[in-house]
Amino acid sequence: MDVKTCCLGLLCFRDACGYDLKKEFERLFKHFYPAGCGSIYPALANLAEQGLISCQEVPQDGRPDRKVYRITEAGRKSFKAALANASPQHKLRSEFLAMVYFADLMCPDQLKRLLEERRLDLLDAVTNIAQIERSWGPDTPAGARFVAGFGSAMARTAADYIAANQNLLLDRQKASVPSDDTTSGKLSAKLEQRA
Amino acid sequence: MDVKTCCLGLLCFRDACGYDLKKEFERLFKHFYPAGCGSIYPALANLAEQGLISCQEVPQDGRPDRKVYRITEAGRKSFKAALANASPQHKLRSEFLAMVYFADLMCPDQLKRLLEERRLDLLDAVTNIAQIERSWGPDTPAGARFVAGFGSAMARTAADYIAANQNLLLDRQKASVPSDDTTSGKLSAKLEQRA
DNA sequence: CATTACATGTAAAAGGTTACATGATTCG
DNA sequence: CGAATCATGTAACCTTTTACATGTAATG
């Protein structure tokens, strides 16, 4: 399941130009499957070449022609086959966690900033997803809702974990065991202030 | 913060050969920063070339010489500089979530299997991390404990989210809003059975 | 007897990221 | 007046992944 296949999938729902897809990738998809111009445009060109999507150029004034892509029957079939064969990987590459692993070798100030910035980023992600969810009508597919909720839950847990356990890294004298207390909810309180 | 830098960081703690590092990457690191032979061995060769690590070859019978690497002063300095400059990214690329986004286009059986397999994988990750934690002595760095706890909390939240919300995808008639109820704990009950 | 662990690596391919190139329009 | 939005794309670069290559010894 590469960017190309994701584009094909999005085109199953509605016609779109490359820019539209780019926006889609920058909205919800960025939380679990980021992609930029450099991946999307070549992907569309390739899909069109294979006959999986068709293209209609809409002239515009003051801008490049808008190339509106539409999935073909072959494309729809190909996407369903891809879905059936895809291996459902879930890969995390976190330089943040790698850095934290080496916390003992970092200066405390930097470490503190690192944790705080990440926590705020996570809270931003929650707010961002909530905003996306609010923009949805009743016709929004269940898959989108599920994925959004998933991302939101993950980000909240991560933010709470950092808040609850940063002392483990910051207070270097006492060694304690990480807390699992993500049930308190108190720690997400900042959420309401930011939302 | 690439694989090379991670290797350098691990060598700050103790001397190791490529194979040792590979095992380290396959233990805890796989949960947040996976790497294989193909990245590790060239990384070590490169670090040695730059004089950031030194190498002592230990002859063995029936195996290739064991190349034990030790960090140099330059290496230690270089790693701290790398830590100070690194951008703490946290990138997820989840084909699983991408597939689920397109749940409406999948056949229900496959979808159900997809969710169940992922849930079991997540539970395995929790068990796996718990095992690693149990193997640790009191001298284990706080960073490692923090990262392990983080991974465990994430995996548990993900597993619980899937259990609590799969009906959203599976029952196609009624559209409801995803539940945030990861506080119940009931859903992690299977954990004890598997541990 | 087959697989896993040990131990080293290479090399090609695949894939994505980053930066660049272009240019009008609209918003603050 | 500067920045963001709209709209397309290219190309070099960077990294990682995958598969291969080799071979012994212990484990089940």
PDB file of C-alpha atoms (C1' of nucleotides) in Angstrom, chain B residues 17-19 41 60 63-67, chain C residues 5-11 16-18:
ATOM      1  CA  CYS B  17      29.529  -5.989  17.593  1.00  0.00           C
ATOM      2  CA  GLY B  18      27.124  -5.485  14.728  1.00  0.00           C
ATOM      3  CA  TYR B  19      25.188  -8.557  15.649  1.00  0.00           C
ATOM      4  CA  TYR B  41      26.613  -2.988   9.166  1.00  0.00           C
ATOM      5  CA  GLN B  60      36.418 -17.166  16.638  1.00  0.00           C
ATOM      6  CA  ARG B  63      32.368 -18.100  12.618  1.00  0.00           C
ATOM      7  CA  PRO B  64      33.521 -14.856  11.084  1.00  0.00           C
ATOM      8  CA  ASP B  65      35.712 -12.768  13.382  1.00  0.00           C
ATOM      9  CA  ARG B  66      33.685 -10.873  15.929  1.00  0.00           C
ATOM     10  CA  LYS B  67      34.250  -7.175  15.342  1.00  0.00           C
TER      11      LYS B  67
ATOM     12  C1'  DA C   5      21.424 -18.560  16.561  1.00  0.00           C
ATOM     13  C1'  DC C   6      25.745 -16.802  15.537  1.00  0.00           C
ATOM     14  C1'  DA C   7      28.434 -13.524  12.523  1.00  0.00           C
ATOM     15  C1'  DT C   8      29.626 -10.808   8.601  1.00  0.00           C
ATOM     16  C1'  DG C   9      28.575  -8.203   4.835  1.00  0.00           C
ATOM     17  C1'  DT C  10      26.932  -6.433  -0.352  1.00  0.00           C
ATOM     18  C1'  DA C  11      24.126  -4.546  -3.909  1.00  0.00           C
ATOM     19  C1'  DG C  16       9.860   9.055  -0.164  1.00  0.00           C
ATOM     20  C1'  DT C  17      11.609  13.799   1.052  1.00  0.00           C
ATOM     21  C1'  DT C  18      13.366  18.140  -0.135  1.00  0.00           C
TER      22       DT C  18
END
